[in-house]
Amino acid sequence: MKHLHFDSVGGASGDMILAALLDLGVSREDLQRQLAGLPIGPFEIEAASISDRGMHGTRVRVRIDSHEHAHAEAGHAHTHAPYRGLRDIQTLIEDSDLPPAVKATSLRVFQRLAEAEAHVHVTTPDKVHFHEVGAVDAIIDIVGACLGLERLGVTGVSVGPLPLGHGAVECTHGILPVPAPATVELLKGFPVAPADAPFELVTPTGAALLTTWKTLETFPSGSRILKIGQSFGHRTLKGRPNLLRAMLMEISADSAQDACLVLECNLDDLTPELTGALLNRLLGAGALDVFLTPVQMKKQRPGILMTVLCRPEQREAMLDLIFRESTTFGIREYPVQRTVLERRHEVVATPYGRIRVKIGRWQGADITVSPEYEDCLHAAASAGVSVRAVYEAALGRKAPACNAERSTAGRE
């Protein structure tokens, strides 16, 4: 399994995160080609090699072919294209040809942004109109970064403390304190560090990406560093490089155990529709698993036992969602240890298109293969066939090789 760990010296923004992934080896041309399918007009992703205080890395700039959009040479001042609401951006992403997993992750990032902005402005996410975040280059930063993460085959992300500047920043709403209110809202519960910089170091876009991706506090013990990617922001900082570092690691088989938390509660007065909505929200917020079990409760009432598996650092967010979205008066919790297979993704060609399959490896042999449901669903809709037909076609292309390796391993 591959893990990605971020350390920040100079801050984190959408373009810095995208640049770090390019510095790790993600193809700029591939991203440009994939993102060109978004209905946002012509653009160009430019990547340049940068050196600062003895450190070397990549800086990204998105060039927009529009008289309505200007990207300042030092920073991120914009003259804005028309504002976009959350639903506008959701439609833009959902109607694209991006891989299903990339769509899902991108939508989660924008949902977090909308919820943070809604909290700051005392409104609801569906009524939020994105300004800086709705600009074309920010959309490219977010969706491009999610696509780059998928291209690296990463299964987990950890983030070190993020440095926060001070002072004030000028935006559409006027003069606001640094860090920006939406950034502070997004970083609740995440480690931060002070920095002597009188301007914004962590942007809402950067905060939304890293806090949405994060699955662990730090990388697992025994991980091996495979590659290091370094990126630079557009400001020059005093006394430190404006640097974000990303380390791509391989988690060894010995690191296949991790500590998790189980949260559970009994529900007997929540409608099935609301129960399903809560399940989806918990999964969307990063829960490792959520499942429902029919139970017989006191006074012979039929009910549901809802079980949530999450990482310890996700506890507060999960508790908040369960209490706000359900009728329960209490939640039980206990730590558990789980053992997971080493896994990787491969793409197989089927009569209905290319489908990603997840392959589980145990004691040096591939033993389990599972086609990605979202890929099968999308391909089935495009080809006008059943999801089962696509699933079995993908399984048939990979399962024989997997079984052969299992048989060989057994003879050894």
Tab-separated table of C-alpha atoms in Angstrom:
chain	number	residue	atom	x	y	z
A	1	MET	CA	0.000	0.000	0.000
A	2	LYS	CA	1.125	3.557	-0.677
A	3	HIS	CA	0.889	6.384	1.827
A	4	LEU	CA	1.387	10.124	1.294
A	5	HIS	CA	2.658	12.398	4.069
A	6	PHE	CA	2.677	16.204	3.851
A	7	ASP	CA	5.026	18.493	5.791
A	8	SER	CA	4.638	22.247	5.403
A	9	VAL	CA	7.273	24.920	5.964
A	10	GLY	CA	5.666	27.747	4.007
A	11	GLY	CA	1.977	26.889	4.027
A	12	ALA	CA	-0.438	25.016	1.791
A	13	SER	CA	-2.608	26.131	-1.114
A	14	GLY	CA	-4.332	24.290	-3.930
A	15	ASP	CA	-1.595	25.061	-6.449
A	16	MET	CA	1.154	24.032	-3.984
A	17	ILE	CA	-0.517	20.669	-3.374
A	18	LEU	CA	-0.948	20.134	-7.117
A	19	ALA	CA	2.697	21.085	-7.706
A	20	ALA	CA	3.900	18.637	-5.040
A	21	LEU	CA	2.072	15.799	-6.797
A	22	LEU	CA	3.621	16.792	-10.123
A	23	ASP	CA	7.046	16.831	-8.454
A	24	LEU	CA	6.366	13.257	-7.298
A	25	GLY	CA	5.992	12.226	-10.928
A	26	VAL	CA	2.320	12.722	-11.800
A	27	SER	CA	2.151	13.609	-15.511
A	28	ARG	CA	1.266	17.242	-16.208
A	29	GLU	CA	0.187	16.276	-19.720
A	30	ASP	CA	-2.128	13.568	-18.370
A	31	LEU	CA	-3.755	16.017	-15.937
A	32	GLN	CA	-4.109	18.641	-18.664
A	33	ARG	CA	-5.781	16.125	-20.979
A	34	GLN	CA	-8.150	14.736	-18.328
A	35	LEU	CA	-9.171	18.140	-16.964
A	36	ALA	CA	-9.774	19.523	-20.449
A	37	GLY	CA	-13.085	17.659	-20.375
A	38	LEU	CA	-14.425	19.990	-17.682
A	39	PRO	CA	-16.694	22.677	-19.210
A	40	ILE	CA	-14.686	25.599	-17.823
A	41	GLY	CA	-13.031	26.987	-20.949
A	42	PRO	CA	-9.419	26.897	-22.190
A	43	PHE	CA	-6.605	26.765	-19.643
A	44	GLU	CA	-2.989	25.707	-19.383
A	45	ILE	CA	-1.233	24.098	-16.389
A	46	GLU	CA	2.311	25.478	-16.297
A	47	ALA	CA	4.955	23.797	-14.125
A	48	ALA	CA	8.383	25.310	-13.494
A	49	SER	CA	11.435	24.137	-11.524
A	50	ILE	CA	12.163	26.478	-8.604
A	51	SER	CA	15.025	26.818	-6.096
A	52	ASP	CA	14.810	28.730	-2.820
A	53	ARG	CA	17.282	28.681	0.093
A	54	GLY	CA	18.947	25.543	-1.201
A	55	MET	CA	15.676	23.649	-1.701
A	56	HIS	CA	14.449	22.564	-5.119
A	57	GLY	CA	10.956	21.774	-6.302
A	58	THR	CA	8.062	22.680	-8.603
A	59	ARG	CA	5.799	25.709	-8.849
A	60	VAL	CA	2.494	25.581	-10.692
A	61	ARG	CA	0.580	28.370	-12.364
A	62	VAL	CA	-2.755	27.934	-14.117
A	63	ARG	CA	-3.143	30.184	-17.151
A	64	ILE	CA	-6.730	31.010	-18.050
A	65	ASP	CA	-7.611	32.137	-21.563
A	66	SER	CA	-10.167	34.707	-20.456
A	67	HIS	CA	-10.340	38.492	-20.316
A	68	GLU	CA	-12.490	38.143	-17.204
A	69	HIS	CA	-9.856	36.293	-15.180
A	70	ALA	CA	-6.424	37.578	-14.192
A	71	HIS	CA	-3.935	35.752	-12.042
A	72	ALA	CA	-1.551	38.140	-10.268
A	73	GLU	CA	2.178	37.482	-10.555
A	74	ALA	CA	2.695	37.455	-6.768
A	75	GLY	CA	-0.230	35.850	-4.972
A	76	HIS	CA	-3.786	35.036	-5.929
A	77	ALA	CA	-5.651	38.245	-6.712
A	78	HIS	CA	-8.499	37.620	-9.166
A	79	THR	CA	-10.940	39.482	-11.280
A	80	HIS	CA	-13.704	36.929	-11.120
A	81	ALA	CA	-15.627	34.945	-13.638
A	82	PRO	CA	-19.335	34.486	-12.709
A	83	TYR	CA	-19.803	33.068	-9.210
A	84	ARG	CA	-20.645	29.387	-8.851
A	85	GLY	CA	-22.795	27.713	-6.235
A	86	LEU	CA	-22.152	24.274	-4.807
A	87	ARG	CA	-24.733	22.695	-7.101
A	88	ASP	CA	-23.082	24.325	-10.151
A	89	ILE	CA	-19.733	22.780	-9.246
A	90	GLN	CA	-21.293	19.412	-8.396
A	91	THR	CA	-22.970	19.297	-11.813
A	92	LEU	CA	-19.740	20.323	-13.524
A	93	ILE	CA	-17.856	17.436	-11.883
A	94	GLU	CA	-20.609	14.813	-12.098
A	95	ASP	CA	-21.115	15.408	-15.844
A	96	SER	CA	-17.394	15.038	-16.605
A	97	ASP	CA	-15.552	11.923	-17.814
A	98	LEU	CA	-13.276	11.833	-14.775
A	99	PRO	CA	-12.813	8.493	-12.958
A	100	PRO	CA	-15.609	7.886	-10.408
A	101	ALA	CA	-13.204	7.900	-7.451
A	102	VAL	CA	-11.829	11.297	-8.510
A	103	LYS	CA	-15.339	12.689	-8.834
A	104	ALA	CA	-16.248	11.434	-5.358
A	105	THR	CA	-13.146	12.891	-3.692
A	106	SER	CA	-13.474	16.236	-5.497
A	107	LEU	CA	-17.117	16.491	-4.452
A	108	ARG	CA	-16.175	15.794	-0.825
A	109	VAL	CA	-13.626	18.628	-0.916
A	110	PHE	CA	-16.159	21.114	-2.298
A	111	GLN	CA	-18.783	19.918	0.192
A	112	ARG	CA	-16.387	20.632	3.071
A	113	LEU	CA	-15.678	24.066	1.640
A	114	ALA	CA	-19.376	24.818	1.304
A	115	GLU	CA	-20.057	23.696	4.869
A	116	ALA	CA	-17.209	25.867	6.198
A	117	GLU	CA	-18.377	28.924	4.242
A	118	ALA	CA	-21.973	28.306	5.329
A	119	HIS	CA	-20.925	28.187	8.977
A	120	VAL	CA	-18.945	31.426	8.665
A	121	HIS	CA	-21.767	33.293	6.904
A	122	VAL	CA	-24.601	31.686	8.935
A	123	THR	CA	-26.357	30.090	5.983
A	124	THR	CA	-26.692	26.638	4.389
A	125	PRO	CA	-24.205	24.939	2.018
A	126	ASP	CA	-26.645	25.024	-0.904
A	127	LYS	CA	-26.888	28.826	-0.630
A	128	VAL	CA	-23.135	29.432	-0.619
A	129	HIS	CA	-21.745	31.213	-3.671
A	130	PHE	CA	-18.054	30.487	-4.094
A	131	HIS	CA	-15.879	33.453	-4.986
A	132	GLU	CA	-12.139	32.702	-4.923
A	133	VAL	CA	-12.873	28.971	-4.706
A	134	GLY	CA	-15.291	29.181	-7.615
A	135	ALA	CA	-12.661	30.662	-9.908
A	136	VAL	CA	-11.507	28.431	-12.738
A	137	ASP	CA	-7.938	27.982	-11.519
A	138	ALA	CA	-9.140	26.907	-8.048
A	139	ILE	CA	-11.411	24.284	-9.636
A	140	ILE	CA	-8.435	23.002	-11.610
A	141	ASP	CA	-6.273	22.956	-8.458
A	142	ILE	CA	-8.833	20.906	-6.489
A	143	VAL	CA	-9.943	18.458	-9.172
A	144	GLY	CA	-6.387	18.196	-10.551
A	145	ALA	CA	-4.997	17.414	-7.089
A	146	CYS	CA	-7.654	14.723	-6.519
A	147	LEU	CA	-6.827	13.236	-9.925
A	148	GLY	CA	-3.100	13.306	-9.109
A	149	LEU	CA	-3.738	11.531	-5.804
A	150	GLU	CA	-5.627	8.809	-7.670
A	151	ARG	CA	-2.816	8.476	-10.225
A	152	LEU	CA	-0.315	7.836	-7.412
A	153	GLY	CA	-2.446	4.974	-6.076
A	154	VAL	CA	-2.399	6.371	-2.546
A	155	THR	CA	-4.469	4.580	0.116
A	156	GLY	CA	-3.740	6.867	3.074
A	157	VAL	CA	-2.705	10.475	3.781
A	158	SER	CA	-1.198	12.125	6.856
A	159	VAL	CA	-0.471	15.813	7.405
A	160	GLY	CA	1.975	17.486	9.787
A	161	PRO	CA	1.166	20.763	11.615
A	162	LEU	CA	0.271	23.556	9.192
A	163	PRO	CA	1.892	26.997	9.697
A	164	LEU	CA	-0.550	29.899	10.030
A	165	GLY	CA	0.262	33.478	9.160
A	166	HIS	CA	-1.269	36.593	10.722
A	167	GLY	CA	-2.582	39.981	9.718
A	168	ALA	CA	-5.384	40.605	7.231
A	169	VAL	CA	-6.327	39.556	3.711
A	170	GLU	CA	-8.483	41.332	1.138
A	171	CYS	CA	-11.129	39.255	-0.627
A	172	THR	CA	-14.618	39.590	-2.095
A	173	HIS	CA	-16.133	40.098	1.363
A	174	GLY	CA	-13.645	42.890	2.200
A	175	ILE	CA	-10.808	42.868	4.742
A	176	LEU	CA	-10.741	39.660	6.786
A	177	PRO	CA	-8.346	38.357	9.463
A	178	VAL	CA	-5.608	35.856	8.634
A	179	PRO	CA	-6.106	32.920	8.666
A	180	ALA	CA	-9.316	33.475	6.728
A	181	PRO	CA	-12.485	32.483	8.635
A	182	ALA	CA	-13.228	29.566	6.300
A	183	THR	CA	-9.667	28.277	6.745
A	184	VAL	CA	-9.993	28.379	10.536
A	185	GLU	CA	-13.290	26.507	10.329
A	186	LEU	CA	-11.748	23.812	8.105
A	187	LEU	CA	-8.721	23.388	10.389
A	188	LYS	CA	-10.730	22.790	13.567
A	189	GLY	CA	-9.281	19.722	15.279
A	190	PHE	CA	-6.131	19.665	13.140
A	191	PRO	CA	-2.621	20.541	14.430
A	192	VAL	CA	-1.299	23.981	13.462
A	193	ALA	CA	1.837	26.022	14.191
A	194	PRO	CA	2.464	29.788	14.431
A	195	ALA	CA	4.521	31.482	11.729
A	196	ASP	CA	5.879	35.027	11.534
A	197	ALA	CA	4.349	35.869	8.166
A	198	PRO	CA	1.959	38.855	7.840
A	199	PHE	CA	-0.221	37.204	5.202
A	200	GLU	CA	-2.166	34.064	4.376
A	201	LEU	CA	-0.097	30.866	4.317
A	202	VAL	CA	-2.835	28.224	4.322
A	203	THR	CA	-5.700	28.977	1.935
A	204	PRO	CA	-9.243	27.578	2.199
A	205	THR	CA	-8.573	25.449	-0.882
A	206	GLY	CA	-5.405	23.973	0.623
A	207	ALA	CA	-7.080	23.388	3.986
A	208	ALA	CA	-10.068	21.697	2.361
A	209	LEU	CA	-7.904	19.335	0.308
A	210	LEU	CA	-5.616	18.237	3.137
A	211	THR	CA	-8.309	17.880	5.796
A	212	THR	CA	-10.543	15.914	3.412
A	213	TRP	CA	-7.738	13.588	2.360
A	214	LYS	CA	-6.248	13.034	5.825
A	215	THR	CA	-6.723	9.518	7.196
A	216	LEU	CA	-3.878	9.268	9.760
A	217	GLU	CA	-2.073	11.599	12.165
A	218	THR	CA	1.277	10.431	10.827
A	219	PHE	CA	2.719	7.715	8.611
A	220	PRO	CA	2.747	4.120	9.959
A	221	SER	CA	5.870	2.829	11.645
A	222	GLY	CA	8.086	0.859	9.275
A	223	SER	CA	7.026	2.771	6.149
A	224	ARG	CA	9.641	3.104	3.400
A	225	ILE	CA	10.116	6.429	1.590
A	226	LEU	CA	9.809	5.922	-2.174
A	227	LYS	CA	9.838	9.491	-3.514
A	228	ILE	CA	9.896	13.053	-2.254
A	229	GLY	CA	7.979	15.841	-3.989
A	230	GLN	CA	8.534	19.506	-3.127
A	231	SER	CA	6.545	22.527	-4.209
A	232	PHE	CA	6.707	26.295	-3.781
A	233	GLY	CA	4.094	28.973	-3.384
A	234	HIS	CA	4.171	32.301	-5.184
A	235	ARG	CA	5.153	34.513	-2.234
A	236	THR	CA	8.678	35.022	-0.897
A	237	LEU	CA	8.805	34.419	2.843
A	238	LYS	CA	11.223	35.919	5.317
A	239	GLY	CA	13.590	33.411	6.866
A	240	ARG	CA	12.057	30.273	5.372
A	241	PRO	CA	11.314	28.779	1.953
A	242	ASN	CA	7.676	28.864	0.880
A	243	LEU	CA	7.813	25.075	0.689
A	244	LEU	CA	5.381	22.147	0.912
A	245	ARG	CA	6.929	18.661	0.992
A	246	ALA	CA	5.125	15.431	0.109
A	247	MET	CA	6.681	12.050	0.862
A	248	LEU	CA	5.336	9.026	-0.988
A	249	MET	CA	5.810	5.927	1.137
A	250	GLU	CA	5.254	2.216	0.915
A	251	ILE	CA	3.614	0.540	3.890
A	252	SER	CA	5.199	-2.839	4.519
A	253	ALA	CA	3.236	-5.991	5.275
A	254	ASP	CA	4.324	-5.627	8.908
A	255	SER	CA	2.408	-2.332	9.016
A	256	ALA	CA	-0.862	-3.911	7.914
A	257	GLN	CA	-2.340	-3.580	11.418
A	258	ASP	CA	-3.813	-0.307	12.569
A	259	ALA	CA	-5.821	0.977	15.494
A	260	CYS	CA	-9.429	1.951	14.833
A	261	LEU	CA	-12.427	3.078	16.826
A	262	VAL	CA	-15.923	1.567	16.796
A	263	LEU	CA	-18.883	3.855	17.467
A	264	GLU	CA	-22.331	2.308	17.791
A	265	CYS	CA	-25.842	3.221	18.839
A	266	ASN	CA	-29.354	1.762	18.723
A	267	LEU	CA	-31.967	3.505	16.583
A	268	ASP	CA	-35.685	2.770	16.785
A	269	ASP	CA	-37.388	6.059	15.892
A	270	LEU	CA	-35.453	7.226	12.827
A	271	THR	CA	-37.021	6.698	9.401
A	272	PRO	CA	-35.194	4.442	6.899
A	273	GLU	CA	-34.626	7.432	4.599
A	274	LEU	CA	-32.943	9.452	7.353
A	275	THR	CA	-30.946	6.425	8.477
A	276	GLY	CA	-29.682	5.969	4.914
A	277	ALA	CA	-28.814	9.657	4.668
A	278	LEU	CA	-26.782	9.419	7.894
A	279	LEU	CA	-24.946	6.336	6.615
A	280	ASN	CA	-23.988	8.160	3.408
A	281	ARG	CA	-22.875	11.273	5.285
A	282	LEU	CA	-20.656	9.243	7.608
A	283	LEU	CA	-19.010	7.483	4.654
A	284	GLY	CA	-18.644	10.808	2.864
A	285	ALA	CA	-16.915	12.245	5.939
A	286	GLY	CA	-14.284	9.497	5.770
A	287	ALA	CA	-15.609	6.668	7.964
A	288	LEU	CA	-13.818	3.406	7.157
A	289	ASP	CA	-17.099	1.480	7.229
A	290	VAL	CA	-20.704	1.921	8.342
A	291	PHE	CA	-23.236	-0.905	8.596
A	292	LEU	CA	-26.718	-1.492	9.992
A	293	THR	CA	-27.906	-4.578	11.885
A	294	PRO	CA	-31.577	-5.354	12.734
A	295	VAL	CA	-32.027	-5.790	16.516
A	296	GLN	CA	-34.863	-6.382	18.992
A	297	MET	CA	-34.764	-3.646	21.617
A	298	LYS	CA	-36.423	-3.210	24.999
A	299	LYS	CA	-40.222	-3.318	25.173
A	300	GLN	CA	-40.036	-5.583	22.086
A	301	ARG	CA	-39.388	-2.665	19.775
A	302	PRO	CA	-37.661	-3.549	16.477
A	303	GLY	CA	-34.674	-1.311	15.849
A	304	ILE	CA	-31.335	-0.904	14.107
A	305	LEU	CA	-27.827	-1.155	15.514
A	306	MET	CA	-25.655	1.324	13.602
A	307	THR	CA	-21.934	0.545	13.719
A	308	VAL	CA	-19.299	3.018	12.532
A	309	LEU	CA	-15.642	2.076	12.054
A	310	CYS	CA	-13.322	5.088	11.955
A	311	ARG	CA	-9.836	6.235	12.852
A	312	PRO	CA	-9.309	7.674	16.356
A	313	GLU	CA	-8.652	11.165	15.023
A	314	GLN	CA	-12.051	11.132	13.277
A	315	ARG	CA	-13.916	10.594	16.557
A	316	GLU	CA	-15.172	14.150	17.111
A	317	ALA	CA	-16.407	14.567	13.534
A	318	MET	CA	-18.219	11.204	13.627
A	319	LEU	CA	-19.848	11.906	16.994
A	320	ASP	CA	-21.013	15.294	15.772
A	321	LEU	CA	-22.602	13.804	12.657
A	322	ILE	CA	-24.367	10.988	14.539
A	323	PHE	CA	-25.800	13.266	17.219
A	324	ARG	CA	-26.920	15.918	14.736
A	325	GLU	CA	-28.364	13.559	12.125
A	326	SER	CA	-29.988	10.916	14.341
A	327	THR	CA	-32.313	10.694	17.349
A	328	THR	CA	-29.923	8.776	19.607
A	329	PHE	CA	-29.211	9.986	23.153
A	330	GLY	CA	-25.928	8.091	23.511
A	331	ILE	CA	-23.107	6.489	21.543
A	332	ARG	CA	-20.959	3.578	22.719
A	333	GLU	CA	-17.321	3.488	21.670
A	334	TYR	CA	-14.406	1.111	22.002
A	335	PRO	CA	-10.993	0.683	20.344
A	336	VAL	CA	-10.308	-2.207	17.981
A	337	GLN	CA	-7.321	-3.478	16.054
A	338	ARG	CA	-7.763	-4.507	12.434
A	339	THR	CA	-5.517	-6.358	10.009
A	340	VAL	CA	-5.817	-5.396	6.353
A	341	LEU	CA	-4.458	-6.934	3.185
A	342	GLU	CA	-1.752	-5.144	1.282
A	343	ARG	CA	-3.610	-3.764	-1.707
A	344	ARG	CA	-3.097	-2.123	-5.060
A	345	HIS	CA	-5.213	-1.003	-8.004
A	346	GLU	CA	-4.861	-2.153	-11.603
A	347	VAL	CA	-6.902	-1.268	-14.688
A	348	VAL	CA	-8.295	-4.052	-16.878
A	349	ALA	CA	-9.787	-3.744	-20.361
A	350	THR	CA	-13.319	-5.128	-20.771
A	351	PRO	CA	-15.800	-5.022	-23.685
A	352	TYR	CA	-17.473	-2.163	-21.767
A	353	GLY	CA	-14.381	-0.053	-21.142
A	354	ARG	CA	-11.478	0.123	-18.725
A	355	ILE	CA	-12.328	-0.864	-15.131
A	356	ARG	CA	-10.201	-0.475	-12.030
A	357	VAL	CA	-9.859	-3.561	-9.857
A	358	LYS	CA	-8.605	-3.720	-6.293
A	359	ILE	CA	-6.211	-6.581	-5.576
A	360	GLY	CA	-5.496	-7.888	-2.073
A	361	ARG	CA	-2.131	-9.480	-1.317
A	362	TRP	CA	-1.275	-11.794	1.598
A	363	GLN	CA	2.067	-13.414	2.414
A	364	GLY	CA	3.520	-12.568	-0.974
A	365	ALA	CA	0.572	-13.742	-3.106
A	366	ASP	CA	-2.450	-12.046	-4.684
A	367	ILE	CA	-5.488	-13.729	-3.109
A	368	THR	CA	-8.451	-11.359	-3.598
A	369	VAL	CA	-9.659	-9.255	-6.498
A	370	SER	CA	-12.614	-6.860	-6.519
A	371	PRO	CA	-13.756	-4.595	-9.394
A	372	GLU	CA	-14.513	-1.019	-8.316
A	373	TYR	CA	-18.274	-0.613	-8.082
A	374	GLU	CA	-18.389	3.017	-9.251
A	375	ASP	CA	-16.391	2.156	-12.385
A	376	CYS	CA	-18.750	-0.746	-13.130
A	377	LEU	CA	-21.800	1.440	-12.550
A	378	HIS	CA	-20.540	4.142	-14.908
A	379	ALA	CA	-19.533	1.657	-17.617
A	380	ALA	CA	-22.860	-0.192	-17.381
A	381	ALA	CA	-24.813	3.045	-17.810
A	382	SER	CA	-22.695	4.033	-20.833
A	383	ALA	CA	-22.980	0.596	-22.507
A	384	GLY	CA	-26.630	-0.051	-21.637
A	385	VAL	CA	-25.890	-3.346	-19.900
A	386	SER	CA	-26.292	-4.633	-16.350
A	387	VAL	CA	-23.776	-3.738	-13.668
A	388	ARG	CA	-23.364	-7.470	-13.060
A	389	ALA	CA	-22.217	-8.002	-16.678
A	390	VAL	CA	-19.505	-5.355	-16.313
A	391	TYR	CA	-18.477	-6.651	-12.889
A	392	GLU	CA	-18.101	-10.239	-14.090
A	393	ALA	CA	-16.219	-9.125	-17.216
A	394	ALA	CA	-13.705	-7.216	-15.087
A	395	LEU	CA	-13.445	-10.075	-12.608
A	396	GLY	CA	-12.838	-12.577	-15.398
A	397	ARG	CA	-9.931	-10.545	-16.791
A	398	LYS	CA	-8.061	-10.511	-13.474
A	399	ALA	CA	-9.217	-13.480	-11.409
A	400	PRO	CA	-7.404	-16.256	-13.391
A	401	ALA	CA	-3.991	-14.629	-12.903
A	402	CYS	CA	-4.790	-13.990	-9.252
A	403	ASN	CA	-5.815	-17.627	-8.701
A	404	ALA	CA	-2.741	-18.896	-10.520
A	405	GLU	CA	-0.445	-16.931	-8.248
A	406	ARG	CA	-2.375	-18.192	-5.213
A	407	SER	CA	-1.942	-21.803	-6.372
A	408	THR	CA	1.803	-21.291	-6.946
A	409	ALA	CA	2.174	-19.728	-3.513
A	410	GLY	CA	0.371	-22.726	-1.973
A	411	ARG	CA	2.838	-25.198	-3.570
A	412	GLU	CA	5.744	-23.268	-2.145
